[in-house]
CSV table of C-alpha atoms and ligand atoms in Angstrom, one decimal:
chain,number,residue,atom,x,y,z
A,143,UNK,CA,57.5,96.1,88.1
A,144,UNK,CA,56.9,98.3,85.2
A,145,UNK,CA,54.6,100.0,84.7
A,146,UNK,CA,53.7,101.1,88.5
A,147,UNK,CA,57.4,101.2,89.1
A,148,UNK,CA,59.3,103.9,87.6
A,149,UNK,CA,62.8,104.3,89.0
A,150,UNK,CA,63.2,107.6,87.0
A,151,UNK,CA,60.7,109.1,89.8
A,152,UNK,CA,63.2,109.5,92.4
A,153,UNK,CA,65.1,111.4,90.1
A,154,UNK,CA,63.1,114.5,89.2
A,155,UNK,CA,65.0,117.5,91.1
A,156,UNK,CA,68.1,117.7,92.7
A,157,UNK,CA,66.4,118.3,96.3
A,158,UNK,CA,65.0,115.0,96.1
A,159,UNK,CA,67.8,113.3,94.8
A,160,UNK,CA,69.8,114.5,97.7
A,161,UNK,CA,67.0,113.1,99.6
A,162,UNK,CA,67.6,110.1,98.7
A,163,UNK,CA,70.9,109.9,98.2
A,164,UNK,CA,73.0,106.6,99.8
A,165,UNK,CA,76.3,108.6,100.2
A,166,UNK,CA,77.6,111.8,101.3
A,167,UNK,CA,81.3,113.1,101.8
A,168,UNK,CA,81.5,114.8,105.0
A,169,UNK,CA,84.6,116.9,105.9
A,170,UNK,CA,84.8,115.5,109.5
A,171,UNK,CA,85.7,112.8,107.5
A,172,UNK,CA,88.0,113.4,105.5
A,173,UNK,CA,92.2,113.6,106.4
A,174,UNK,CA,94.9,116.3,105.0
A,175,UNK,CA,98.2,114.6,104.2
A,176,UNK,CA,101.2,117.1,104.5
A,177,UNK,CA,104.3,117.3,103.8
A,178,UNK,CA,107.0,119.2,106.2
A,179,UNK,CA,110.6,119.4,104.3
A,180,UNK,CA,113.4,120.7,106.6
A,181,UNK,CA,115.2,121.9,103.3
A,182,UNK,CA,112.9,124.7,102.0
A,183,UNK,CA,112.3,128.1,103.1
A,184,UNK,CA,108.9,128.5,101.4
A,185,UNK,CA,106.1,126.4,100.5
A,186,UNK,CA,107.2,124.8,97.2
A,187,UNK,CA,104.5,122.9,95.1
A,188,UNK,CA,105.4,119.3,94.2
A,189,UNK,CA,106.0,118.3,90.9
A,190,UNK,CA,104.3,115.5,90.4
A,191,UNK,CA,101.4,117.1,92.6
A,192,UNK,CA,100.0,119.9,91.0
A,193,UNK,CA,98.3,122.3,93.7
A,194,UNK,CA,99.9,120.4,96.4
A,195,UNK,CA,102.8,121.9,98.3
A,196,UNK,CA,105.3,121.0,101.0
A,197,UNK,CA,105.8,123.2,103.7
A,198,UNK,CA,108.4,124.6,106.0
A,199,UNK,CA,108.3,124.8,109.5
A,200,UNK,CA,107.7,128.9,109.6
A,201,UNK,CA,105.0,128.3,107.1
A,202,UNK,CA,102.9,125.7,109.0
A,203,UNK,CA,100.7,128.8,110.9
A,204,UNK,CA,99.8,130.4,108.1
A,205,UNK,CA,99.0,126.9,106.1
A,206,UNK,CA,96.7,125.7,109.5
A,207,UNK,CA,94.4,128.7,109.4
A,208,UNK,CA,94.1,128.1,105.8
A,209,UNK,CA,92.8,124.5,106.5
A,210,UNK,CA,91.1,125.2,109.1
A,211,UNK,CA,89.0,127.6,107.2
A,212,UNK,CA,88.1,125.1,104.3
A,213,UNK,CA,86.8,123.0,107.5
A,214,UNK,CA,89.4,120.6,107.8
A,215,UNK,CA,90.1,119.0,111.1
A,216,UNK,CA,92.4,116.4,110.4
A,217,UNK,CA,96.1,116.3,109.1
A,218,UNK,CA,98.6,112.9,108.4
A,219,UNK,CA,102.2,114.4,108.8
A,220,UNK,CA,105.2,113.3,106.4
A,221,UNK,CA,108.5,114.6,107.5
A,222,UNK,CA,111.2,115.2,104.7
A,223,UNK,CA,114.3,115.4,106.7
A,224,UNK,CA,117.5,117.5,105.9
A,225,UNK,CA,119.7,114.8,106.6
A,226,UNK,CA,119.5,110.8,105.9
A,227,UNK,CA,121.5,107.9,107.4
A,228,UNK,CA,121.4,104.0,107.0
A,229,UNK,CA,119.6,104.0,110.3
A,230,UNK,CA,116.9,106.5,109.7
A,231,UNK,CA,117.8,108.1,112.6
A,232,UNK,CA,116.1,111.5,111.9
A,233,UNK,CA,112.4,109.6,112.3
A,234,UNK,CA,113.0,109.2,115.9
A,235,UNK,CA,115.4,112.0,116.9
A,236,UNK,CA,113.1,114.8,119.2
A,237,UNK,CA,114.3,117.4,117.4
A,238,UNK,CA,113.2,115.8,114.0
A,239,UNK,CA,110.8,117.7,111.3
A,240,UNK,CA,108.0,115.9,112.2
A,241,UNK,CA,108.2,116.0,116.2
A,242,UNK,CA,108.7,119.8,115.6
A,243,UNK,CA,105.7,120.0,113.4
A,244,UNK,CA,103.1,118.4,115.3
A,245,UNK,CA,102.7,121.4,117.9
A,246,UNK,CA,102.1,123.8,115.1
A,247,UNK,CA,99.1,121.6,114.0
A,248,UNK,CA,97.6,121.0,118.0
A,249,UNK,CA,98.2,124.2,118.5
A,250,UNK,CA,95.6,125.0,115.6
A,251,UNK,CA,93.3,122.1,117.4
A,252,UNK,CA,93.9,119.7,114.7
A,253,UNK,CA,93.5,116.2,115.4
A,254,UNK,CA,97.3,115.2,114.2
A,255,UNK,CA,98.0,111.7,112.6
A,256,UNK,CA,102.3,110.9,112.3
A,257,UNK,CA,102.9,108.4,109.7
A,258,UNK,CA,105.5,106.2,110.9
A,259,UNK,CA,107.7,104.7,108.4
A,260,UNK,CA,111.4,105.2,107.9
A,261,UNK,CA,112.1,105.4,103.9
A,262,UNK,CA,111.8,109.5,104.0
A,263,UNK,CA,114.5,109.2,106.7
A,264,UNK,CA,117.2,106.0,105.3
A,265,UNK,CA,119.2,107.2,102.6
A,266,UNK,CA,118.5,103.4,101.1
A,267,UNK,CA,115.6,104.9,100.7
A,268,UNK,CA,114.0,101.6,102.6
A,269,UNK,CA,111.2,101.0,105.1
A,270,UNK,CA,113.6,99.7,107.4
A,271,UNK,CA,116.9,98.5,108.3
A,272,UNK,CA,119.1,96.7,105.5
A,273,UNK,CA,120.5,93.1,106.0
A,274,UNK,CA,121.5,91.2,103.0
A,275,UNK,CA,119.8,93.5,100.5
A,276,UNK,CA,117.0,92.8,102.2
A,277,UNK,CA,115.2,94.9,105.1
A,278,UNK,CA,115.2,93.1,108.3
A,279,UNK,CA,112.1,92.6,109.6
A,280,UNK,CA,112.2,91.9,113.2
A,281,UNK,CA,115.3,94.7,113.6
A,282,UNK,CA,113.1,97.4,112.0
A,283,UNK,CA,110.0,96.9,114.0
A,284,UNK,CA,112.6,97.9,117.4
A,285,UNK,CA,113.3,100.7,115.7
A,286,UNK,CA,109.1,101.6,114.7
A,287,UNK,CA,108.5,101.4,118.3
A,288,UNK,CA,111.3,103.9,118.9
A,289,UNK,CA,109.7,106.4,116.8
A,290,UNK,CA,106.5,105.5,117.6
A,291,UNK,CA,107.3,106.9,121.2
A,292,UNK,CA,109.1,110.1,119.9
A,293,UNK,CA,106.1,111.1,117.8
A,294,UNK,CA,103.7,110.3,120.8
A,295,UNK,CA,106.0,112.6,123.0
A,296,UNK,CA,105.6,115.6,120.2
A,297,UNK,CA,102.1,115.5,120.9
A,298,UNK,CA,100.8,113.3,117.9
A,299,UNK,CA,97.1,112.5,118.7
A,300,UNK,CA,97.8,109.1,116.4
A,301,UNK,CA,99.8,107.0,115.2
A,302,UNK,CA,99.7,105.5,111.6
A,303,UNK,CA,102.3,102.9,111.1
A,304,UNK,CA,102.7,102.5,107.2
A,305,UNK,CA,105.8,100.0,106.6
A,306,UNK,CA,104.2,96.9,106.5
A,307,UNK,CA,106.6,94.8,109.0
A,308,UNK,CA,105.2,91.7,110.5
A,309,UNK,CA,104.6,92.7,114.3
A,310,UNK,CA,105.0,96.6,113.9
A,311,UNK,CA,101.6,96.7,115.2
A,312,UNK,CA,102.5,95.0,118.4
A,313,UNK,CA,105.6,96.2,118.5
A,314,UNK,CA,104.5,99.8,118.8
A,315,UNK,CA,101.8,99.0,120.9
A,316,UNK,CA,104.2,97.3,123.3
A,317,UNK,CA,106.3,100.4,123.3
A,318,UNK,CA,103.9,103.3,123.3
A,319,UNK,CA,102.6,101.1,126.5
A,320,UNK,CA,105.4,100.6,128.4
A,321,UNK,CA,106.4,105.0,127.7
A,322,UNK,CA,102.8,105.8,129.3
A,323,UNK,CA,101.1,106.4,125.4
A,324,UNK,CA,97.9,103.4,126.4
A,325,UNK,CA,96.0,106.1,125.1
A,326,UNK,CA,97.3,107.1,121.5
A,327,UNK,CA,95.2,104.8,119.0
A,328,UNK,CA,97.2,103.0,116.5
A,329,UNK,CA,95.8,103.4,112.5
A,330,UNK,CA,96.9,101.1,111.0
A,331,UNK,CA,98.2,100.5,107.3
A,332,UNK,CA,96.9,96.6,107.1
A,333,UNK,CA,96.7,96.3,103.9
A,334,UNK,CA,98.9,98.3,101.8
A,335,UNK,CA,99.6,96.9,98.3
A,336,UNK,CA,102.7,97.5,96.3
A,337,UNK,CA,101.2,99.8,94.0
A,338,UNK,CA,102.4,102.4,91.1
A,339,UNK,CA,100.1,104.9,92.2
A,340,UNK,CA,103.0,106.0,94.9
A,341,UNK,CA,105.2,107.2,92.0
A,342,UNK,CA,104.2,111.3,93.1
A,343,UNK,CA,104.5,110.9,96.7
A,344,UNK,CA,108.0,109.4,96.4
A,345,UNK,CA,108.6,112.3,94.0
A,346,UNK,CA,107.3,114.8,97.2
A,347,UNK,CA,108.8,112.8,99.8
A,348,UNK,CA,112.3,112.2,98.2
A,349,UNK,CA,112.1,108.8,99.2
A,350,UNK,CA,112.0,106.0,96.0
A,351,UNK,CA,114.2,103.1,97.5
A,352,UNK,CA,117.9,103.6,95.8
A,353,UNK,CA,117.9,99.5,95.0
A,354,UNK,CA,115.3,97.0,94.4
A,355,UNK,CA,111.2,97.5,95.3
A,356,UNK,CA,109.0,97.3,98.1
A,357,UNK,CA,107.6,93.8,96.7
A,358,UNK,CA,109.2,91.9,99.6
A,359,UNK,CA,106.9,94.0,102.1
A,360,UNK,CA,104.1,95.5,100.9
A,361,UNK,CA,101.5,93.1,99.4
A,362,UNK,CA,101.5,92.0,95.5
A,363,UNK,CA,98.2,93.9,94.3
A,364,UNK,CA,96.4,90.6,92.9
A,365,UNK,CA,95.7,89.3,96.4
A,366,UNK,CA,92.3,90.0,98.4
A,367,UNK,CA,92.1,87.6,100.8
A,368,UNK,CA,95.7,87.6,101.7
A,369,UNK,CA,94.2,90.9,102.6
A,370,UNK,CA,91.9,89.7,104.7
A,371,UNK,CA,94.5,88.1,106.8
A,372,UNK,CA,96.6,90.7,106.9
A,373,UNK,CA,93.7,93.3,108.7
A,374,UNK,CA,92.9,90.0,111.1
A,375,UNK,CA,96.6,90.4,112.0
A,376,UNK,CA,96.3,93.8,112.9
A,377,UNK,CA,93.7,93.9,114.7
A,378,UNK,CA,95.0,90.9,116.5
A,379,UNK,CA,98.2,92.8,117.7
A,380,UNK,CA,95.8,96.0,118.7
A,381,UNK,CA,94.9,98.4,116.2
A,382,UNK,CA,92.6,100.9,116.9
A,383,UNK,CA,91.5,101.4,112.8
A,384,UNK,CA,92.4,99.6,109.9
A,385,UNK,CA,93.3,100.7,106.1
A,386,UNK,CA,93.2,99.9,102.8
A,387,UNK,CA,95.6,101.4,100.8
A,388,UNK,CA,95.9,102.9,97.9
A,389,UNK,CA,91.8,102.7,97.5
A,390,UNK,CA,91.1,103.4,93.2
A,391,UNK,CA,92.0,100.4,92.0
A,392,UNK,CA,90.9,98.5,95.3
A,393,UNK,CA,87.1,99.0,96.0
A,394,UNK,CA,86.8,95.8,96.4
A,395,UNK,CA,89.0,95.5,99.0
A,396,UNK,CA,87.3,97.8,100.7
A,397,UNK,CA,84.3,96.8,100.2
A,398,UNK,CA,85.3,92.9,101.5
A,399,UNK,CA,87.1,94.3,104.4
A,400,UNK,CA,84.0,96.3,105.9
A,401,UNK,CA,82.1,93.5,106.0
A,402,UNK,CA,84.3,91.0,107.7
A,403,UNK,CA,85.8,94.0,110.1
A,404,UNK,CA,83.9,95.8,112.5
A,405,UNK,CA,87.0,98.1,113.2
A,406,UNK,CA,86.9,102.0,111.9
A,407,UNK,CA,88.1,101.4,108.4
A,408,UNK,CA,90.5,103.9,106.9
A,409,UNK,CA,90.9,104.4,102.8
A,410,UNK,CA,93.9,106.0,101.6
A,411,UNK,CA,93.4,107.8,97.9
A,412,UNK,CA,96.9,108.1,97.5
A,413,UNK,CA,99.2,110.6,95.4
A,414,UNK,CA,98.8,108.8,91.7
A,415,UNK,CA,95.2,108.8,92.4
A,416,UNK,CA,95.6,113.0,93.1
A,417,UNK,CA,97.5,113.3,90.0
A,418,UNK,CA,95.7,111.4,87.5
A,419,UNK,CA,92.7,113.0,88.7
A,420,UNK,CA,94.0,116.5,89.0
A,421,UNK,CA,96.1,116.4,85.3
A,422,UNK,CA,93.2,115.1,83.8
A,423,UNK,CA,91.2,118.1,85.0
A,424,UNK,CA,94.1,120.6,83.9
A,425,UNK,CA,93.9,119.1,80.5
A,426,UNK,CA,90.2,119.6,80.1
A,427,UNK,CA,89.8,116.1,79.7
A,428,UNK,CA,87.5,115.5,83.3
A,429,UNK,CA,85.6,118.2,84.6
A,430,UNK,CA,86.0,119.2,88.2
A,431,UNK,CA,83.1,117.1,89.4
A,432,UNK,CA,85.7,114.4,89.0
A,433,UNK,CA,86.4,114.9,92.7
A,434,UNK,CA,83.2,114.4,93.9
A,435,UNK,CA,82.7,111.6,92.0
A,436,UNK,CA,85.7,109.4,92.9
A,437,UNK,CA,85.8,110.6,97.0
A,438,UNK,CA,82.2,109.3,96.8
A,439,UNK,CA,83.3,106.1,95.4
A,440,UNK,CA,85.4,105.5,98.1
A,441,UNK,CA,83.2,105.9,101.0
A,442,UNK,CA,80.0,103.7,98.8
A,443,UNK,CA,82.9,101.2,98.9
A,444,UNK,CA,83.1,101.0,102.7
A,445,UNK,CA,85.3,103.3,104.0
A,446,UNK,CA,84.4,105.3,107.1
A,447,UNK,CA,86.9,107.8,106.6
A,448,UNK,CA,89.3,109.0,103.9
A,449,UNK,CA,92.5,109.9,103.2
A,450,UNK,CA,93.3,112.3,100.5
A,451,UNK,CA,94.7,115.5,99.4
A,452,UNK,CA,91.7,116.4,98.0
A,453,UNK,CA,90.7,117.3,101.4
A,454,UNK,CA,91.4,120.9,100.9
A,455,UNK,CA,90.1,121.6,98.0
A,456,UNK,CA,86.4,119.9,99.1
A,457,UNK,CA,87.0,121.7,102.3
A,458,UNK,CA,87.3,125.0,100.4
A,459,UNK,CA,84.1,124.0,98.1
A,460,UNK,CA,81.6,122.7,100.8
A,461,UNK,CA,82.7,125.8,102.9
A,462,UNK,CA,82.0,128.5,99.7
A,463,UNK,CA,78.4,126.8,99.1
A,464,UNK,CA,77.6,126.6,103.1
A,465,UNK,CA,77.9,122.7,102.7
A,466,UNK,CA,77.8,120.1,104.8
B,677,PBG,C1,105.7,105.5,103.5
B,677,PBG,C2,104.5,105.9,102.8
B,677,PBG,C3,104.3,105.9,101.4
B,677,PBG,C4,103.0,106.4,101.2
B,677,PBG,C5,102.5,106.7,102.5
B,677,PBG,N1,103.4,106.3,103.5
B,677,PBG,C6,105.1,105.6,100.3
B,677,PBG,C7,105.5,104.3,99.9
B,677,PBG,O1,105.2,103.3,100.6
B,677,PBG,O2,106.4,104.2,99.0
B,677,PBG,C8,102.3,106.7,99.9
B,677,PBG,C9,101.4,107.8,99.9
B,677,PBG,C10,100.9,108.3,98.6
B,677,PBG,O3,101.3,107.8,97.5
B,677,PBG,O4,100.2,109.2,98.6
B,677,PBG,N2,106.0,104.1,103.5
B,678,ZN,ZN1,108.1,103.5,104.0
């Protein structure tokens, strides 16, 4: 009490406040998203995205020594295919963008992620196979373990299954199994809300759905402990790690799900997260420290590792100040 406490104390120099402090960001801890388009011939920044590119194949060695200099040693691959069918048939085909990718970035010794979803590769535009205006689920999740395999046989270290099917984690599990994959982890996207903030990434990833939403997949954002059931599930049918996703507006999921879960728990600061961020920097409005401030939030929330495509640019900071 007051007078022989004084919480100001702690706070008298910035060596001891580091001291003291509850939270760091570490960049082992941190994971690159990147986008591979088959249609481009040189890195093109995204629109939505400013400072955030997607890359073509012939680009990807330069690009890896550049991330691996800002001490990045993580990358989540999104393929952007030159052609689209119903079927999504690009996702699982050998000679897709993303199964041609992947060697660039183990060549490099990055530990590579593959999401696996099929609405860059349907030209619905879907998560999955169409039935009734609807996407089937039990269809769908044949097909995730289809490309689960092909990605494992590129190389991919893991794989992040982000379509929110009942069963896709079993279903991959089953098929990565029965190919010889026991050993690829599975991350994966448990509780993935049906959120705005994905409005830039399906700008980068060419992939809005052409009819209708996601609402009859992904999970209606007022609902935490439907949440809750949704990680049990998972983990349940064998994941490896769990997420919440997108992780701004849900702390407190977070937050809830680290300490019901004893599993690795993955936070995804998605693309309208970046670009609110990043335009309210450009526009003088937030000052860079912004970046700090919010990655931080994330990992005081729970999480053990984020996602987030700030992940360069902290690489490129902690690496210019000898940090961390
Ligand atoms: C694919 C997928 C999406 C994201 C990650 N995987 C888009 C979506 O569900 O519409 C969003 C990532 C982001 O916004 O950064 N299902
Ligand atoms: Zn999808």
């Amino acid at each position: 009490m007051y007078p022989q406490n004084r919480m100001r104390r702690l706070r008298n120099s910035e060596n001891l406040r580091n001291l003291v402090s509850e939270t760091s960001i570490l960049r082992e801890k941190l994971i690159m998203p990147v986008f591979i388009n088959e249609n481009i011939k040189k890195p093109e920044e995204i629109g939505s995205m400013p400072g955030i590119y997607a890359y073509p194949l012939e680009s990807l060695d330069s690009y890896c020594e550049k991330l691996g200099k800002a001490g990045i040693r993580n990358v989540l691959l999104f393929g952007i295919p030159s052609e689209k069918d119903s079927e999504g048939s690009q996702a699982y085909d050998e000679n897709g963008i993303v199964q041609k990718a992947v060697p660039y970035f183990k060549k490099h010794g990055f530990l590579t992620i593959t999401d696996l979803c099929m609405c860059e590769y349907t030209d619905h535009g879907h998560c999955g196979i169409i039935r009734n205006n609807d996407v089937e689920n039990d269809t769908t999740i044949s097909y995730y373990g289809r490309i689960a395999v092909s990605q494992a046989k590129s190389g991919a270290d893991v794989i992040a299954p982000s379509g929110m099917m009942d069963g896709q984690v079993y279903a991959i599990r089953k098929a990565l199994d029965e190919n010889g994959f026991e050993n690829i982890p599975i991350m994966a996207y448990s509780a993935k809300y049906a959120s705005v903030l994905y409005g830039p990434f399906r700008d980068a990833a060419q992939s809005a759905p052409s009819f209708g939403n996601r609402k009859t997949y992904q999970m209606d954002p007022p609902n935490r402990r439907e949440a809750m059931r949704e990680i049990q599930r998972d983990i349940e049918e064998g994941a490896d790690m769990i997420m919440v996703k997108p992780a701004l507006f849900y702390l407190d999921v977070i937050r809830e799900a680290r300490e019901r879960f004893d599993l690795p728990l993955v936070a995804y600061g998605v693309s309208g997260e970046y670009s609110m961020i990043m335009n309210a920097i450009k526009n003088k409005l937030l000052s860079e420290n912004a970046i700090e401030e919010y990655v931080t939030s994330i990992f005081r929330a729970g999480a053990d590792m984020v996602i987030t495509y700030f992940a360069q640019y902290l690489g490129e900071k902690f690496e210019a100040r000898m940090g961390r």
